[in-house]
mmCIF file with all atom_site columns, C-alpha atoms in Angstrom:
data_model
loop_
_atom_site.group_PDB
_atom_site.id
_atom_site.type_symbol
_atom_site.label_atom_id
_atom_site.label_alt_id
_atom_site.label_comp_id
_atom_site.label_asym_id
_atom_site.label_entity_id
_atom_site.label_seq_id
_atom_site.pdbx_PDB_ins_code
_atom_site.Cartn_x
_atom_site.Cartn_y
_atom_site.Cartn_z
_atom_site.occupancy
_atom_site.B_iso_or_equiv
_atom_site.pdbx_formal_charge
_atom_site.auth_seq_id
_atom_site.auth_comp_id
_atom_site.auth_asym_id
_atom_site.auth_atom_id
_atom_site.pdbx_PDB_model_num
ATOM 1  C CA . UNK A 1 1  ? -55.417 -21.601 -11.908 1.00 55.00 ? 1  UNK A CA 1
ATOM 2  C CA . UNK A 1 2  ? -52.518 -22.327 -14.443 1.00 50.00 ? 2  UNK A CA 1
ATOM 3  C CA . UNK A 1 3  ? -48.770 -22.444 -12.515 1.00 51.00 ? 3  UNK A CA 1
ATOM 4  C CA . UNK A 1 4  ? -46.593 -19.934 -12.924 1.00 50.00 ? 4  UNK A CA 1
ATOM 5  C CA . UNK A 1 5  ? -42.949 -21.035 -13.647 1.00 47.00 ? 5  UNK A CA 1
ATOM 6  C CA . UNK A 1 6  ? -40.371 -19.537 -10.302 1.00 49.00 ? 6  UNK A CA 1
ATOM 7  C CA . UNK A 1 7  ? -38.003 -16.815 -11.702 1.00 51.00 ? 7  UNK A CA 1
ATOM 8  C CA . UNK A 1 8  ? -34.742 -17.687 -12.016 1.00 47.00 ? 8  UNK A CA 1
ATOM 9  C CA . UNK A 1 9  ? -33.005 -17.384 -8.938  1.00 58.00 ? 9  UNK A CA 1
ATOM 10 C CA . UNK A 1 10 ? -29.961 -19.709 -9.545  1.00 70.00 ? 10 UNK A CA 1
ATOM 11 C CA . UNK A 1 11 ? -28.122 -19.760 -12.466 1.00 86.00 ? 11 UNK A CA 1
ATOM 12 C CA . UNK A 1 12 ? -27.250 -17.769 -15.841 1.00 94.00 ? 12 UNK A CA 1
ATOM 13 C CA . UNK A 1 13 ? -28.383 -15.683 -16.865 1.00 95.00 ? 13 UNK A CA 1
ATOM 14 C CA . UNK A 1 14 ? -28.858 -13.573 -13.408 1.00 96.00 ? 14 UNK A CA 1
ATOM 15 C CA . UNK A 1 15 ? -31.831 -11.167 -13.976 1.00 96.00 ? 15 UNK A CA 1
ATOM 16 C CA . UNK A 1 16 ? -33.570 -8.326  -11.650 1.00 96.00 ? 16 UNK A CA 1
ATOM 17 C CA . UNK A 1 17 ? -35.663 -10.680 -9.179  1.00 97.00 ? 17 UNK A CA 1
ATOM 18 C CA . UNK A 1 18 ? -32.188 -13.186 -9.267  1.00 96.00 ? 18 UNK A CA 1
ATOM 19 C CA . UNK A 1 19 ? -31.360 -14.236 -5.329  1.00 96.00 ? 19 UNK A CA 1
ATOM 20 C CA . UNK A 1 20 ? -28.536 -16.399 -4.032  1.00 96.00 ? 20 UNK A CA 1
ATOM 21 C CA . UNK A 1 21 ? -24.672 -16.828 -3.559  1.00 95.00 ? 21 UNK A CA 1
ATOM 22 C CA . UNK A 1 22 ? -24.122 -16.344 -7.302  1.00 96.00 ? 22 UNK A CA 1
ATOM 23 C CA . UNK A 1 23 ? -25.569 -12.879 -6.889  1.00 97.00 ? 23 UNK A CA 1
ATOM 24 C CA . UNK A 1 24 ? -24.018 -12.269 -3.783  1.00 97.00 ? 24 UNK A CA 1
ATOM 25 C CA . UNK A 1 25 ? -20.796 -13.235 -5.369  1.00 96.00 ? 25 UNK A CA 1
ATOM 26 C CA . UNK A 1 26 ? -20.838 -11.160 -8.109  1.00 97.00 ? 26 UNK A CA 1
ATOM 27 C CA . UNK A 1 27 ? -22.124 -8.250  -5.844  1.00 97.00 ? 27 UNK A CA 1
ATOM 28 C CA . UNK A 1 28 ? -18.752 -8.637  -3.319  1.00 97.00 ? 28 UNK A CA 1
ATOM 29 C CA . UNK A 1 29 ? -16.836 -8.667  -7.151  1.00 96.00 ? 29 UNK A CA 1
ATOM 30 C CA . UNK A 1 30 ? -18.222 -5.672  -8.100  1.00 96.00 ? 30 UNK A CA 1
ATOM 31 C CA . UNK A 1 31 ? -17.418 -4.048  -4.834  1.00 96.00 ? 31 UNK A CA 1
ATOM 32 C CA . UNK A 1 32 ? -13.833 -5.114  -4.532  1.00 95.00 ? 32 UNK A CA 1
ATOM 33 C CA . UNK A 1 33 ? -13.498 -3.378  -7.642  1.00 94.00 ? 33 UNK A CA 1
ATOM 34 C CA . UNK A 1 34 ? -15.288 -0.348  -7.872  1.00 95.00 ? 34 UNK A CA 1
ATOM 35 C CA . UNK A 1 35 ? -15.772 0.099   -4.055  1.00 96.00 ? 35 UNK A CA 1
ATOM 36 C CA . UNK A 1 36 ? -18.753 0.134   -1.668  1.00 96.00 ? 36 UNK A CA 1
ATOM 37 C CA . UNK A 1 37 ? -20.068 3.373   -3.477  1.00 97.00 ? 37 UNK A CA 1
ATOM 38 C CA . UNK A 1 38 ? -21.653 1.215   -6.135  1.00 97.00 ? 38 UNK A CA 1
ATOM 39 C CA . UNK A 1 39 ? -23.965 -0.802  -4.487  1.00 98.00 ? 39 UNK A CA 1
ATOM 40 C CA . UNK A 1 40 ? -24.371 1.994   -1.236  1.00 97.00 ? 40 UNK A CA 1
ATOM 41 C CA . UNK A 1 41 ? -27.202 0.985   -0.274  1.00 97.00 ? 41 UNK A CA 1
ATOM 42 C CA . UNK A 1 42 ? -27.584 -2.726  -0.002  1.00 96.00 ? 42 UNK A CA 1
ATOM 43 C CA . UNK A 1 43 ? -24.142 -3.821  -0.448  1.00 97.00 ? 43 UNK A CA 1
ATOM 44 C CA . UNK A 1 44 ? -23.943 -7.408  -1.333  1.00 97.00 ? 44 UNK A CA 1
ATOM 45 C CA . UNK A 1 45 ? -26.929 -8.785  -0.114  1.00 98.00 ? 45 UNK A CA 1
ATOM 46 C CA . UNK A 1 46 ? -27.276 -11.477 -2.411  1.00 97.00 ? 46 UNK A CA 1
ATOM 47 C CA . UNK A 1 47 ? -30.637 -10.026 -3.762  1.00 97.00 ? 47 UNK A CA 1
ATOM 48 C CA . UNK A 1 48 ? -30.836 -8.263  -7.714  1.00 97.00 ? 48 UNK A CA 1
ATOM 49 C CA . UNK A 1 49 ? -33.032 -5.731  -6.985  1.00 97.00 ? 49 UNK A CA 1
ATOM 50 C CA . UNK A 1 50 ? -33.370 -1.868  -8.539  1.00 97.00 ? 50 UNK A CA 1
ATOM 51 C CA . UNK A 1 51 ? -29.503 -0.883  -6.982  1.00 97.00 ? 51 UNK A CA 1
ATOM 52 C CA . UNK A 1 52 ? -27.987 -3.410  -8.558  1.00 97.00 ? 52 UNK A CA 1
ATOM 53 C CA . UNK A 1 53 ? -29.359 -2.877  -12.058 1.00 97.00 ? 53 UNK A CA 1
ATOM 54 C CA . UNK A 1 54 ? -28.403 0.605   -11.338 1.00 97.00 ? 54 UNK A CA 1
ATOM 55 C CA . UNK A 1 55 ? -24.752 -0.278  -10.941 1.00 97.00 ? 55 UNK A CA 1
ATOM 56 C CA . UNK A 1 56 ? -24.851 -2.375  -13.919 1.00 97.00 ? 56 UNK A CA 1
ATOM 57 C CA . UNK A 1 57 ? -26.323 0.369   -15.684 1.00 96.00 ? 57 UNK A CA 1
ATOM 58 C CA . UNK A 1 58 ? -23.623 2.767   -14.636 1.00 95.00 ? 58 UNK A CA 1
ATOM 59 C CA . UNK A 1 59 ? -20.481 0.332   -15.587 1.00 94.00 ? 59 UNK A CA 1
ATOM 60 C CA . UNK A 1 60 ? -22.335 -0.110  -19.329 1.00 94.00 ? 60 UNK A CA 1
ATOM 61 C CA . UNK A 1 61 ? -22.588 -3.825  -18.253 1.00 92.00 ? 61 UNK A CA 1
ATOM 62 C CA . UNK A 1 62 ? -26.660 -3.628  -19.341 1.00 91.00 ? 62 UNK A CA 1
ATOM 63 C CA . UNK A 1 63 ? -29.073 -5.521  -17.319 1.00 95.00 ? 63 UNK A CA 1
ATOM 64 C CA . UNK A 1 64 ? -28.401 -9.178  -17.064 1.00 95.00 ? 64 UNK A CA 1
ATOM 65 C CA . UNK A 1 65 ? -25.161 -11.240 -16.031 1.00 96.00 ? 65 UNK A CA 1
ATOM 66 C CA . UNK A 1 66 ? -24.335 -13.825 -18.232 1.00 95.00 ? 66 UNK A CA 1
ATOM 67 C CA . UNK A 1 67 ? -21.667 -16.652 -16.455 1.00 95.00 ? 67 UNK A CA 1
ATOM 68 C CA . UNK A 1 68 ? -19.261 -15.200 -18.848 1.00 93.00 ? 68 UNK A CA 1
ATOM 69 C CA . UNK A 1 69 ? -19.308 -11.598 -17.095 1.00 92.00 ? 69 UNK A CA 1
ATOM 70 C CA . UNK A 1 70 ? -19.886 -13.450 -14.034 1.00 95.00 ? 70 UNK A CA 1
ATOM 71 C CA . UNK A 1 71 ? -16.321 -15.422 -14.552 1.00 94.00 ? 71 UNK A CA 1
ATOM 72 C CA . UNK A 1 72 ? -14.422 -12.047 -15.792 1.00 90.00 ? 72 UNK A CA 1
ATOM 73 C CA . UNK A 1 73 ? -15.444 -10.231 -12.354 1.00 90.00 ? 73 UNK A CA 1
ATOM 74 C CA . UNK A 1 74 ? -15.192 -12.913 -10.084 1.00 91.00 ? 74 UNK A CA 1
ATOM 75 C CA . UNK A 1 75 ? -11.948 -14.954 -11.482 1.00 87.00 ? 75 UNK A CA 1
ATOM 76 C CA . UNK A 1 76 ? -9.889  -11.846 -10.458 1.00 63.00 ? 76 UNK A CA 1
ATOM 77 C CA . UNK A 1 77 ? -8.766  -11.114 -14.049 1.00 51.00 ? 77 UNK A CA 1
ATOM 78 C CA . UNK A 1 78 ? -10.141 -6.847  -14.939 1.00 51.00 ? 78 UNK A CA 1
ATOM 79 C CA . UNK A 1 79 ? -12.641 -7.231  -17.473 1.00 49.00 ? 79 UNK A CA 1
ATOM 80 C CA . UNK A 1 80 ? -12.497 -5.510  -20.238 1.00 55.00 ? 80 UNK A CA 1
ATOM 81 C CA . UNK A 1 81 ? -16.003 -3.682  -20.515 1.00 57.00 ? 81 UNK A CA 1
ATOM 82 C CA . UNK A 1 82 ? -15.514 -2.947  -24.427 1.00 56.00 ? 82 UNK A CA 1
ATOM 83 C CA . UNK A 1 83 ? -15.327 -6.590  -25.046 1.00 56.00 ? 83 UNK A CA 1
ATOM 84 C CA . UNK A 1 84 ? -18.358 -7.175  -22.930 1.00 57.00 ? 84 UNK A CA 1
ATOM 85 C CA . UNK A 1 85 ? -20.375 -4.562  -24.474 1.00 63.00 ? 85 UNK A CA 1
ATOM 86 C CA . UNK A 1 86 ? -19.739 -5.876  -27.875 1.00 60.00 ? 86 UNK A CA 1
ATOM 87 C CA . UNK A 1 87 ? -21.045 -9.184  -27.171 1.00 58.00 ? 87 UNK A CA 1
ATOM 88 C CA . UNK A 1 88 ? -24.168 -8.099  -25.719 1.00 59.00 ? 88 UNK A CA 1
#
């Protein structure tokens, strides 16, 4: 049987099926500012799963984190989700 490459759990860009402290970092980001409410059910659990894409989903981020959304939430400066949106 032919190998199957591992998913991409460390590293940019962070996709559904992503684990690890990057997620978990960017998880805690998100709920420092936006509050537990948007990950409610897991909370920052270091795992991309379904609730996370859904909070993506509901900031307009779309569905991966690229390191340079990854820097804007988690160097403390607000992002600016227009920006973001643009270059996506």
């Amino acid at each position: 049987p032919k190998q199957t490459e591992p998913k991409n759990t460390m590293g940019f860009p962070m996709i559904k099926g992503s684990k690890g402290e990057l997620v978990k970092t960017f998880q805690e980001a998100l709920i420092s500012k936006h509050g537990k409410s948007i990950l409610p059910k897991y909370g920052a659990d270091g795992d991309f799963g379904s609730e996370m894409l859904a909070a993506l989903k509901k900031l307009g981020l779309g569905e991966t984190i690229t390191e340079t959304t990854f820097n804007l939430y988690t160097k403390g400066a607000s992002p600016d989700h227009k920006k973001i949106a643009e270059g996506l």
